[in-house]
Amino acid sequence: MELPALSITDVRAKLRAKEVSPAEVLRDLDTRIAQVDPHIHGYLSRDLDAALKYAESADVSLPLGGVPIAIKDVINVSGEPCTAASKILHGYRANYDATVIRKLRAAGAIPFGRCNLDEFAMGSSTENSAFGHTRNPWDTTRIPGGSSGGSAAVVAADEAFAALGSDTGGSIRQPAALCGIVGLKPTYGRVSRFGLIAFASSLDQIGPFTKTVRDSALMLNAIAGRDPQDSTSLDEPVPDHTALLGRDLRGVRLGMPREYFIDGIDPQVDAAVRAAVRHYESLGAEIVEVSLPNTEHAVGVYYIIATAEASANLARFDGVRYGHRATDATGLLDHYGRTREEGFGPEVKRRIILGTYVLSSGYYDAFYLRAQKVRTLIRRDFSAAFEKVDALICPTSPEVAFKAGDRSDDPLKMYLADIFTIATNLAGIPGISIPCGFADTGGKKLPIGLQLLGKPFQESQLLQIAHAYEQSTDWHKARPALA
Amino acid sequence: MSAQFDVRYTAQLARLHLSEEEIAKFQTQISQILAYVEKLEQVDVSGVEPTAHANAIFNVFREDAPRDWFTAEDALANAPRSANQLFIVPKVIE
């Protein structure tokens, strides 16, 4: 098997045994990217020379020693651009590492390559990038999901061993599902966001894209933990997330939320997820039907809270400290207005306007405060369900990857693509998407994702449950046929 | 409520210029989104506390002490316009 096709676990074994050097791994990966990425456009940039130089001091005895990791272009890496796939960050170069990057480096990893995304992580298809859209490796006429579509696509296409993404309403899990890989959104507060360009601060969380569940646990081990520079990161003990992998599922109770098995889901997705549920039963898990009655309100609550927070977070792009600045402005307001008009793309503008409106005088109580109250009801739904079960099992996305261009001018329809992932962020709980089958669509095989949702800070058990399914099925071994 | 949505006024609040084409398009699209989210009005939230954050943590303090961080050069490295170790800002007072 070619090196870039390996998992972290497997390439790490070769690095430790000194069968290959970090430089050889990087060169092979770079060659693979040069071959494949013209068809995928998962990367916005990469700097092989800088990575090779950094690799000279890589300590292969460390947990991720010598392993290159791709980074969503919304996380700051010292010395590199960080565009958020937006023209407004034109010319910006980070002069500090995000905490997750500092931690990856401490674990021996080599940050390599910047992944495409929907501008400022706003979108579900990676079509909102100012620098061209990313294509799904399983069918390049289709979208890879979003907003971390570049991170998902490069891992699926063996252009990366693993990647970091961010998940505000499903932006890790949905593209992982649509690209047929593993995507983990940790508990809110599990991973520091210091150095992540903020979208919606009460929802954002950084997490890994990997080829296997074990790799996901290794990545979480490296990036988790309290950080004094992110006051929302919690001082919870960080266990070894690989410790429970391989344990059987006797006594584990999985809940099927009835609101996640509804009309309107792609029948092939529904069938694959129901088959996965039966598979879990055969592995010894007990299946219980549960209800999350406020699920139908999640998308509405999300698009109030997320846009409100975004409108405040994106106020910092004012053309003064970094990024694009309009020339020849006639005054202060014209300077702001034109800098932002020229720098932001259509979806970002739409969300800034919506978020500004729901926070504006006279509408705050009716929209924002009410949404926060319904958010409480959504959280309570999950708390009640977790009194009966250890984890929830459901589809990640109601559909497989759709055709590029199909929804780019219908924002509401695009927002509904996140119907099964959004409530997780509102509740702050961890979630993972793993491959559970393929849909046959027009002669093409398109991946289907199984979503497992866990109790706060119980990622270890979530990974154990995911791993048991993965290791007793073959879905994760399938790879798209690319050049 | 969405009937009162005025994209032009909201764009002013957001310090964001829009083209006439964008104004027309956003007026329609955002009105549709607002009509969708208005179904939250039907939810009974009497006596329900708002959730601002997924974790109930408040007032995280640290010592108010200097530490190593950006130098002035670092902070200015990305400025579109700077001089004499300062950001150049547009004229604020006429």
Coordinates of C-alpha atoms in Angstrom, one line a residue:
Chain A
M1 CA 0.0 0.0 0.0
E2 CA 1.3 3.5 -0.8
L3 CA 2.2 5.6 2.2
P4 CA -0.5 8.2 1.8
A5 CA -3.2 5.5 1.9
L6 CA -2.2 4.5 5.5
S7 CA -3.9 5.4 8.7
I8 CA -2.1 7.4 11.4
T9 CA -1.7 4.2 13.4
D10 CA 0.0 2.4 10.4
V11 CA 2.2 5.2 9.2
R12 CA 3.3 5.8 12.8
A13 CA 4.4 2.2 13.1
K14 CA 6.6 2.5 10.1
L15 CA 8.0 5.8 11.3
R16 CA 8.8 4.3 14.7
A17 CA 10.4 1.3 13.2
K18 CA 12.5 3.7 11.0
E19 CA 11.2 1.9 7.9
V20 CA 10.5 5.4 6.6
S21 CA 11.5 8.9 7.6
P22 CA 9.2 11.9 8.2
A23 CA 10.7 13.5 5.1
E24 CA 9.9 10.5 2.9
V25 CA 6.4 10.5 4.3
L26 CA 6.0 14.2 3.5
R27 CA 7.4 13.8 0.0
D28 CA 5.1 10.9 -0.9
L29 CA 2.2 12.8 0.5
D30 CA 3.1 15.9 -1.5
T31 CA 3.4 13.7 -4.7
R32 CA -0.1 12.3 -4.0
I33 CA -1.5 15.8 -3.5
A34 CA 0.0 17.0 -6.8
Q35 CA -1.6 14.0 -8.6
V36 CA -5.0 14.1 -7.0
D37 CA -5.8 17.5 -5.8
P38 CA -6.3 19.1 -9.2
H39 CA -9.5 17.0 -9.3
I40 CA -10.5 17.6 -5.7
H41 CA -9.3 21.1 -4.8
G42 CA -9.2 20.2 -1.1
Y43 CA -6.1 22.3 -0.4
L44 CA -5.8 26.0 -0.6
S45 CA -2.0 26.0 0.1
R46 CA 0.8 24.0 1.4
D47 CA 4.5 24.6 2.0
L48 CA 6.6 21.5 1.5
D49 CA 9.9 23.1 2.1
A50 CA 8.9 24.6 5.5
A51 CA 7.3 21.2 6.5
L52 CA 10.5 19.3 5.5
K53 CA 12.6 21.7 7.5
Y54 CA 10.3 21.3 10.5
A55 CA 10.4 17.5 10.0
E56 CA 14.2 17.4 10.5
S57 CA 13.6 17.8 14.3
A58 CA 10.5 15.5 14.4
D59 CA 10.7 13.0 17.3
V60 CA 9.2 9.8 16.0
S61 CA 8.8 8.4 19.5
L62 CA 6.0 10.8 20.3
P63 CA 2.3 9.8 19.9
L64 CA 2.0 11.5 16.5
G65 CA 5.7 11.7 15.9
G66 CA 6.5 12.6 12.2
V67 CA 2.9 12.4 11.0
P68 CA 1.7 15.3 8.8
I69 CA -1.7 16.7 9.6
A70 CA -3.8 18.9 7.3
I71 CA -5.4 22.0 8.9
K72 CA -8.7 23.7 8.0
D73 CA -7.8 27.2 6.8
V74 CA -9.5 28.8 9.8
I75 CA -7.0 27.7 12.4
N76 CA -3.8 29.8 12.8
V77 CA -0.5 28.2 12.2
S78 CA 2.5 30.5 12.7
G79 CA 4.1 31.7 9.5
E80 CA 1.3 30.6 7.3
P81 CA -1.7 32.3 5.7
C82 CA -5.1 31.8 7.3
T83 CA -7.7 32.8 4.8
A84 CA -11.0 31.5 6.2
A85 CA -11.6 31.1 2.5
S86 CA -12.4 34.8 2.4
K87 CA -11.0 37.7 0.4
I88 CA -11.2 39.8 3.5
L89 CA -8.1 38.1 5.0
H90 CA -6.1 38.7 1.8
G91 CA -2.4 39.0 2.7
Y92 CA -2.8 37.9 6.3
R93 CA -0.1 35.7 7.7
A94 CA -0.4 34.3 11.2
N95 CA 2.3 35.1 13.7
Y96 CA 1.2 32.7 16.4
D97 CA 0.1 29.0 16.7
A98 CA -3.5 28.2 17.7
T99 CA -3.4 26.0 20.9
V100 CA -4.4 22.9 18.9
I101 CA -1.4 23.5 16.6
R102 CA 0.9 23.9 19.6
K103 CA -0.5 20.7 21.1
L104 CA -0.2 18.8 17.8
R105 CA 3.4 19.9 17.6
A106 CA 4.0 18.8 21.2
A107 CA 2.7 15.4 20.1
G108 CA 5.2 15.3 17.3
A109 CA 2.9 16.0 14.4
I110 CA 3.8 18.2 11.4
P111 CA 1.1 20.7 10.4
F112 CA 1.1 20.4 6.6
G113 CA -1.4 21.9 4.1
R114 CA -4.3 24.3 4.5
C115 CA -7.8 22.9 3.7
N116 CA -10.6 24.6 1.8
L117 CA -13.9 25.5 3.6
D118 CA -17.0 27.5 3.2
E119 CA -16.1 31.1 3.9
F120 CA -15.8 31.6 7.6
A121 CA -17.1 28.1 8.0
M122 CA -20.6 29.2 6.9
G123 CA -22.1 26.6 4.7
S124 CA -22.8 22.9 4.2
S125 CA -21.1 22.3 0.8
T126 CA -17.8 24.1 0.6
E127 CA -19.3 26.0 -2.4
N128 CA -19.1 29.3 -0.4
S129 CA -15.3 29.4 -0.6
A130 CA -13.9 32.6 -2.2
F131 CA -11.2 30.3 -3.8
G132 CA -13.2 27.7 -5.7
H133 CA -15.3 24.8 -4.4
T134 CA -14.0 21.4 -3.3
R135 CA -15.3 18.3 -5.0
N136 CA -16.3 15.0 -3.5
P137 CA -13.7 12.3 -4.1
W138 CA -16.5 9.7 -4.7
D139 CA -18.1 11.7 -7.4
T140 CA -16.4 14.9 -8.4
T141 CA -19.6 16.4 -9.8
R142 CA -20.9 16.4 -6.2
I143 CA -20.1 18.5 -3.1
P144 CA -18.0 17.1 -0.2
G145 CA -20.3 18.6 2.5
G146 CA -19.2 21.5 4.6
S147 CA -18.1 23.6 6.0
S148 CA -14.9 21.6 6.6
G149 CA -15.3 20.0 3.1
G150 CA -11.6 20.4 2.2
S151 CA -10.5 18.6 5.4
A152 CA -12.9 15.7 4.7
A153 CA -12.1 15.4 1.0
V154 CA -8.3 15.3 1.5
V155 CA -8.5 12.5 4.1
A156 CA -11.0 10.5 1.9
A157 CA -8.8 10.9 -1.2
D158 CA -5.6 9.8 0.7
E159 CA -4.1 13.3 0.4
A160 CA -3.8 13.4 4.2
F161 CA -3.5 11.0 7.1
A162 CA -5.8 13.1 9.1
A163 CA -7.0 16.7 9.2
L164 CA -8.4 19.2 11.7
G165 CA -11.8 20.8 11.1
S166 CA -14.3 22.9 13.1
D167 CA -17.9 22.1 13.8
T168 CA -20.4 24.8 14.6
G169 CA -23.6 23.0 13.4
G170 CA -22.3 19.8 11.8
S171 CA -19.2 21.1 9.9
I172 CA -17.1 18.1 10.9
R173 CA -19.7 15.3 11.0
Q174 CA -21.7 16.1 7.8
P175 CA -18.6 16.3 5.4
A176 CA -17.2 13.2 7.1
A177 CA -20.4 11.3 6.4
L178 CA -20.6 12.6 2.8
C179 CA -16.9 11.6 2.1
G180 CA -17.0 8.2 3.9
I181 CA -14.6 8.9 6.8
V182 CA -14.6 9.4 10.6
G183 CA -15.4 12.9 11.9
L184 CA -15.5 13.7 15.6
K185 CA -17.0 16.8 17.2
P186 CA -15.8 16.8 20.9
T187 CA -17.8 18.2 23.8
Y188 CA -18.0 21.9 23.9
G189 CA -15.1 22.9 26.2
R190 CA -13.1 19.8 25.5
V191 CA -10.7 21.4 23.0
S192 CA -9.3 25.0 23.1
R193 CA -10.5 27.3 20.4
F194 CA -7.7 29.8 20.9
G195 CA -6.4 30.6 17.5
L196 CA -9.6 29.4 15.7
I197 CA -11.2 32.2 13.7
A198 CA -14.5 32.5 15.6
F199 CA -17.8 31.9 13.9
A200 CA -20.4 31.3 16.7
S201 CA -18.5 31.2 20.0
S202 CA -21.1 29.3 22.0
L203 CA -21.2 26.5 19.4
D204 CA -17.7 26.2 17.7
Q205 CA -15.6 23.2 18.5
I206 CA -12.4 21.9 16.8
G207 CA -12.1 18.2 16.0
P208 CA -10.4 15.6 13.8
F209 CA -11.1 13.9 10.5
T210 CA -9.5 10.5 10.3
K211 CA -9.6 7.2 8.4
T212 CA -10.3 5.1 11.5
V213 CA -11.9 5.5 15.0
R214 CA -8.6 4.6 16.6
D215 CA -6.9 7.5 14.8
S216 CA -9.7 9.8 16.0
A217 CA -8.9 8.8 19.6
L218 CA -5.2 9.5 19.0
M219 CA -6.0 12.9 17.6
L220 CA -8.3 13.8 20.5
N221 CA -5.7 12.7 23.0
A222 CA -3.3 15.2 21.4
I223 CA -5.6 18.2 21.2
A224 CA -7.9 17.9 24.3
G225 CA -7.6 19.8 27.6
R226 CA -8.0 23.0 29.5
D227 CA -6.2 26.0 28.0
P228 CA -5.9 29.3 30.1
Q229 CA -6.2 31.2 26.8
D230 CA -9.7 29.9 26.1
S231 CA -11.9 30.5 29.2
T232 CA -14.6 28.2 27.8
S233 CA -12.3 25.2 27.8
L234 CA -13.0 23.1 30.9
D235 CA -10.7 21.7 33.5
E236 CA -12.0 18.1 33.0
P237 CA -9.5 15.3 33.2
V238 CA -8.3 14.0 29.8
P239 CA -8.3 10.2 29.7
D240 CA -6.5 8.1 27.2
H241 CA -9.2 7.9 24.6
T242 CA -7.9 4.6 23.2
A243 CA -8.3 2.9 26.6
L244 CA -11.9 1.6 26.0
L245 CA -11.3 0.6 22.3
G246 CA -12.0 -3.1 21.8
R247 CA -14.3 -3.6 24.8
D248 CA -17.5 -5.3 23.9
L249 CA -20.9 -3.7 24.0
R250 CA -22.7 -5.9 26.5
G251 CA -24.7 -3.7 28.7
V252 CA -24.5 -0.6 26.4
R253 CA -27.8 1.0 25.7
L254 CA -28.3 2.9 22.5
G255 CA -31.2 5.2 21.9
M256 CA -32.9 5.7 18.5
P257 CA -34.5 9.2 18.6
R258 CA -37.7 8.8 16.7
E259 CA -37.5 12.4 15.4
Y260 CA -34.3 11.4 13.4
F261 CA -36.1 8.6 11.5
I262 CA -38.7 10.5 9.6
D263 CA -40.2 10.9 6.2
G264 CA -38.1 12.8 3.8
I265 CA -34.9 11.0 4.5
D266 CA -33.2 9.4 1.5
P267 CA -34.5 5.8 1.7
Q268 CA -31.0 4.4 1.1
V269 CA -29.7 6.4 4.1
D270 CA -32.6 5.3 6.3
A271 CA -32.1 1.6 5.3
A272 CA -28.3 1.8 5.9
V273 CA -28.7 3.4 9.4
R274 CA -31.5 0.9 10.4
A275 CA -29.2 -1.9 9.3
A276 CA -26.4 -0.4 11.5
V277 CA -28.8 -0.4 14.4
R278 CA -29.5 -4.1 13.9
H279 CA -25.8 -4.7 13.6
Y280 CA -25.3 -3.1 17.0
E281 CA -28.0 -5.4 18.4
S282 CA -26.0 -8.4 17.1
L283 CA -23.0 -7.0 18.9
G284 CA -24.8 -7.1 22.2
A285 CA -26.0 -3.5 22.5
E286 CA -29.6 -2.9 23.7
I287 CA -31.6 -0.6 21.5
V288 CA -34.2 1.7 23.1
E289 CA -36.5 4.1 21.3
V290 CA -36.3 7.6 22.7
S291 CA -37.8 11.0 21.9
L292 CA -36.2 14.4 21.4
P293 CA -39.4 16.4 21.0
N294 CA -37.8 19.8 20.3
T295 CA -35.7 18.5 17.4
E296 CA -38.0 20.3 14.9
H297 CA -37.0 23.7 16.4
A298 CA -33.2 23.1 16.2
V299 CA -32.6 24.6 12.8
G300 CA -34.6 27.8 13.6
V301 CA -32.8 28.2 17.0
Y302 CA -29.4 27.7 15.3
Y303 CA -29.8 30.2 12.5
I304 CA -30.7 32.9 15.1
I305 CA -28.0 32.1 17.6
A306 CA -25.2 31.3 15.1
T307 CA -25.8 34.4 12.9
A308 CA -26.2 36.7 16.0
E309 CA -22.8 35.5 17.3
A310 CA -21.3 35.7 13.8
S311 CA -22.4 39.2 13.3
A312 CA -20.6 40.2 16.5
N313 CA -17.5 38.1 15.8
L314 CA -17.1 39.4 12.3
A315 CA -17.2 43.0 13.4
R316 CA -13.5 42.7 13.9
F317 CA -12.9 42.7 10.2
D318 CA -12.7 46.4 9.8
G319 CA -9.7 46.9 7.5
V320 CA -7.5 48.4 10.2
R321 CA -5.4 45.6 11.9
Y322 CA -5.2 42.9 9.2
G323 CA -6.6 41.9 5.8
H324 CA -8.3 43.7 3.1
R325 CA -8.8 47.5 3.3
A326 CA -10.9 49.5 0.8
T327 CA -8.9 52.3 -0.9
D328 CA -10.1 55.9 -1.4
A329 CA -12.9 55.7 1.2
T330 CA -14.6 59.0 1.7
G331 CA -14.9 58.7 5.5
L332 CA -15.1 56.3 8.4
L333 CA -18.4 54.7 7.6
D334 CA -17.6 54.4 4.0
H335 CA -14.3 52.8 4.9
Y336 CA -16.1 50.1 7.0
G337 CA -18.9 49.6 4.6
R338 CA -16.7 49.2 1.5
T339 CA -14.0 47.2 3.1
R340 CA -16.6 44.7 4.2
E341 CA -18.6 44.8 1.0
E342 CA -15.5 44.0 -1.0
G343 CA -14.1 41.4 1.4
F344 CA -17.1 39.3 2.4
G345 CA -18.9 36.8 0.1
P346 CA -22.7 36.5 -0.3
E347 CA -23.4 33.9 2.4
V348 CA -21.3 35.7 5.0
K349 CA -23.1 39.0 4.1
R350 CA -26.5 37.2 4.4
R351 CA -25.6 35.9 7.8
I352 CA -24.2 39.2 9.1
I353 CA -27.4 40.9 8.1
L354 CA -29.6 38.2 9.6
G355 CA -27.6 38.2 12.8
T356 CA -27.5 41.9 13.1
Y357 CA -31.3 42.0 12.6
V358 CA -32.1 39.4 15.3
L359 CA -29.9 41.4 17.8
S360 CA -31.3 44.8 16.9
S361 CA -33.3 47.0 19.2
G362 CA -36.9 45.8 19.3
Y363 CA -36.2 42.3 18.0
Y364 CA -33.7 40.9 20.5
D365 CA -36.4 39.5 22.9
A366 CA -38.5 38.1 20.1
F367 CA -35.7 36.3 18.3
Y368 CA -32.5 36.0 20.2
L369 CA -33.8 35.6 23.7
R370 CA -36.6 33.3 22.6
A371 CA -34.1 31.1 20.7
Q372 CA -31.9 30.9 23.8
K373 CA -34.9 29.6 25.7
V374 CA -35.8 27.0 23.1
R375 CA -32.1 26.0 23.2
T376 CA -32.6 25.2 26.9
L377 CA -35.5 22.9 25.9
I378 CA -33.3 21.2 23.3
R379 CA -30.6 20.6 25.9
R380 CA -33.2 19.2 28.3
D381 CA -34.3 16.7 25.7
F382 CA -30.8 15.3 25.5
S383 CA -30.4 15.2 29.3
A384 CA -33.6 13.3 29.6
A385 CA -32.6 10.8 26.9
F386 CA -29.2 10.2 28.5
E387 CA -30.9 9.1 31.7
K388 CA -32.1 6.1 29.7
V389 CA -29.3 5.4 27.3
D390 CA -25.5 5.7 27.0
A391 CA -25.5 7.1 23.5
L392 CA -27.9 8.0 20.6
I393 CA -27.7 6.5 17.2
C394 CA -29.1 8.2 14.0
P395 CA -28.2 9.4 10.5
T396 CA -25.6 12.1 10.3
S397 CA -27.2 13.6 7.2
P398 CA -30.7 13.0 5.8
E399 CA -29.1 12.6 2.3
V400 CA -25.9 11.7 0.5
A401 CA -23.7 14.2 -1.3
F402 CA -25.8 16.4 -3.6
K403 CA -24.7 17.9 -7.0
A404 CA -22.6 21.0 -7.0
G405 CA -24.7 24.1 -7.8
D406 CA -28.0 22.4 -6.8
R407 CA -28.7 24.7 -3.8
S408 CA -26.3 27.5 -4.0
D409 CA -29.1 30.1 -4.4
D410 CA -31.5 28.6 -1.9
P411 CA -30.1 29.3 1.6
L412 CA -33.0 27.8 3.5
K413 CA -32.9 24.5 1.7
M414 CA -29.1 24.5 2.3
Y415 CA -29.6 25.1 6.0
L416 CA -32.0 22.1 6.3
A417 CA -29.0 19.9 5.2
D418 CA -27.8 20.2 8.8
I419 CA -31.1 19.1 10.4
F420 CA -29.5 16.1 12.3
T421 CA -26.3 17.7 13.4
I422 CA -27.3 21.1 14.7
A423 CA -29.0 20.1 17.9
T424 CA -25.7 18.5 19.1
N425 CA -23.9 21.9 19.1
L426 CA -26.8 23.6 20.8
A427 CA -26.6 21.0 23.6
G428 CA -22.8 21.0 23.6
I429 CA -22.5 17.2 23.5
P430 CA -20.0 15.2 21.6
G431 CA -20.8 13.5 18.3
I432 CA -19.1 11.3 15.8
S433 CA -19.9 10.2 12.2
I434 CA -18.6 6.9 10.9
P435 CA -19.1 5.2 7.5
C436 CA -22.1 2.8 7.5
G437 CA -22.7 2.0 3.8
F438 CA -23.2 3.3 0.3
A439 CA -26.1 4.6 -1.7
D440 CA -26.2 3.7 -5.4
T441 CA -26.9 7.0 -7.1
G442 CA -26.8 7.1 -10.9
G443 CA -24.3 4.3 -11.0
K444 CA -22.0 6.0 -8.4
K445 CA -21.4 4.7 -4.9
L446 CA -21.9 7.5 -2.4
P447 CA -21.0 7.1 1.3
I448 CA -23.6 7.1 4.1
G449 CA -22.7 8.3 7.6
L450 CA -23.9 6.9 10.9
Q451 CA -24.0 9.4 13.8
L452 CA -23.5 8.5 17.4
L453 CA -24.1 11.2 20.1
G454 CA -22.7 10.9 23.6
K455 CA -22.9 12.4 27.0
P456 CA -20.7 15.4 27.8
F457 CA -17.0 14.5 28.2
Q458 CA -17.7 10.8 27.5
E459 CA -15.8 10.8 24.2
S460 CA -14.0 7.6 25.3
Q461 CA -17.2 5.6 25.4
L462 CA -18.5 7.2 22.2
L463 CA -15.3 6.1 20.5
Q464 CA -15.6 2.6 22.0
I465 CA -19.1 2.3 20.6
A466 CA -18.0 3.6 17.2
H467 CA -14.9 1.4 17.1
A468 CA -17.0 -1.8 17.8
Y469 CA -19.1 -1.1 14.7
E470 CA -16.2 -0.1 12.5
Q471 CA -14.1 -3.2 13.4
S472 CA -16.9 -5.6 12.6
T473 CA -17.8 -4.0 9.3
D474 CA -15.8 -3.2 6.1
W475 CA -17.2 0.2 5.2
H476 CA -14.2 2.2 6.4
K477 CA -11.9 0.2 4.1
A478 CA -13.5 1.3 0.9
R479 CA -11.7 4.1 -1.0
P480 CA -12.9 6.2 -3.9
A481 CA -11.4 5.3 -7.3
L482 CA -9.2 8.3 -8.2
A483 CA -6.3 8.8 -10.6
Chain B
M1 CA -42.5 40.5 12.4
S2 CA -40.5 39.6 9.3
A3 CA -42.8 42.0 7.4
Q4 CA -40.8 44.8 9.1
F5 CA -37.4 43.5 8.1
D6 CA -35.6 46.3 6.3
V7 CA -32.3 45.0 4.7
R8 CA -31.1 48.6 4.0
Y9 CA -31.4 49.8 7.6
T10 CA -29.9 46.5 8.9
A11 CA -26.9 46.7 6.6
Q12 CA -26.2 50.2 7.9
L13 CA -26.2 48.8 11.5
A14 CA -23.8 46.1 10.3
R15 CA -21.5 48.6 8.6
L16 CA -21.8 46.7 5.4
H17 CA -22.4 48.3 2.0
L18 CA -24.6 46.2 -0.4
S19 CA -25.3 46.5 -4.1
E20 CA -28.9 47.2 -5.2
E21 CA -29.0 43.6 -6.5
E22 CA -27.9 42.2 -3.1
I23 CA -30.4 44.4 -1.3
A24 CA -33.3 43.0 -3.4
K25 CA -32.1 39.4 -3.1
F26 CA -31.4 39.5 0.6
Q27 CA -34.7 41.2 1.3
T28 CA -36.5 38.2 -0.2
Q29 CA -34.2 35.5 1.1
I30 CA -33.9 36.7 4.7
S31 CA -37.6 37.4 4.9
Q32 CA -38.1 33.7 4.0
I33 CA -35.7 32.6 6.6
L34 CA -37.4 34.8 9.2
A35 CA -40.7 33.3 8.3
Y36 CA -39.3 29.9 8.9
V37 CA -37.7 30.8 12.3
E38 CA -40.9 32.5 13.4
K39 CA -42.4 29.1 14.1
L40 CA -40.4 29.3 17.4
E41 CA -43.2 31.7 18.5
Q42 CA -45.4 28.6 19.0
V43 CA -43.1 27.0 21.5
D44 CA -44.1 27.5 25.1
V45 CA -41.1 29.0 26.9
S46 CA -42.8 30.4 29.9
G47 CA -40.6 30.0 33.0
V48 CA -37.7 28.7 30.8
E49 CA -34.2 30.2 31.5
P50 CA -32.2 31.1 28.4
T51 CA -29.0 29.1 27.5
A52 CA -26.2 31.4 26.5
H53 CA -23.5 28.7 26.6
A54 CA -23.4 24.9 26.5
N55 CA -21.4 24.8 29.8
A56 CA -22.7 26.7 32.8
I57 CA -19.4 28.5 33.6
F58 CA -19.3 32.1 34.5
N59 CA -16.6 34.7 35.4
V60 CA -13.4 32.8 34.6
F61 CA -10.7 35.0 36.2
R62 CA -6.9 35.1 35.8
E63 CA -4.3 37.1 37.4
D64 CA -4.0 40.6 35.9
A65 CA -0.3 40.3 35.2
P66 CA 1.8 41.0 32.1
R67 CA 3.1 38.1 30.1
D68 CA 5.1 37.5 26.9
W69 CA 2.9 38.1 23.8
F70 CA 3.0 40.1 20.6
T71 CA 5.5 42.8 20.2
A72 CA 4.4 46.0 18.5
E73 CA 6.1 44.7 15.3
D74 CA 4.1 41.5 15.5
A75 CA 0.9 43.3 16.1
L76 CA 1.5 45.6 13.1
A77 CA 2.8 42.9 10.8
N78 CA -0.5 42.4 9.1
A79 CA -1.8 46.0 9.1
P80 CA -2.8 47.2 5.7
R81 CA -1.5 50.6 6.7
S82 CA 0.8 51.5 9.5
A83 CA 3.5 54.1 10.4
N84 CA 5.7 54.9 13.4
Q85 CA 4.6 51.7 15.1
L86 CA 1.0 52.7 14.9
F87 CA -2.1 51.6 12.9
I88 CA -3.3 54.2 10.5
V89 CA -7.0 54.5 10.9
P90 CA -9.5 56.5 8.8
K91 CA -10.2 60.0 10.1
V92 CA -12.8 59.7 12.8
I93 CA -13.5 63.3 13.8
E94 CA -14.2 65.7 11.0

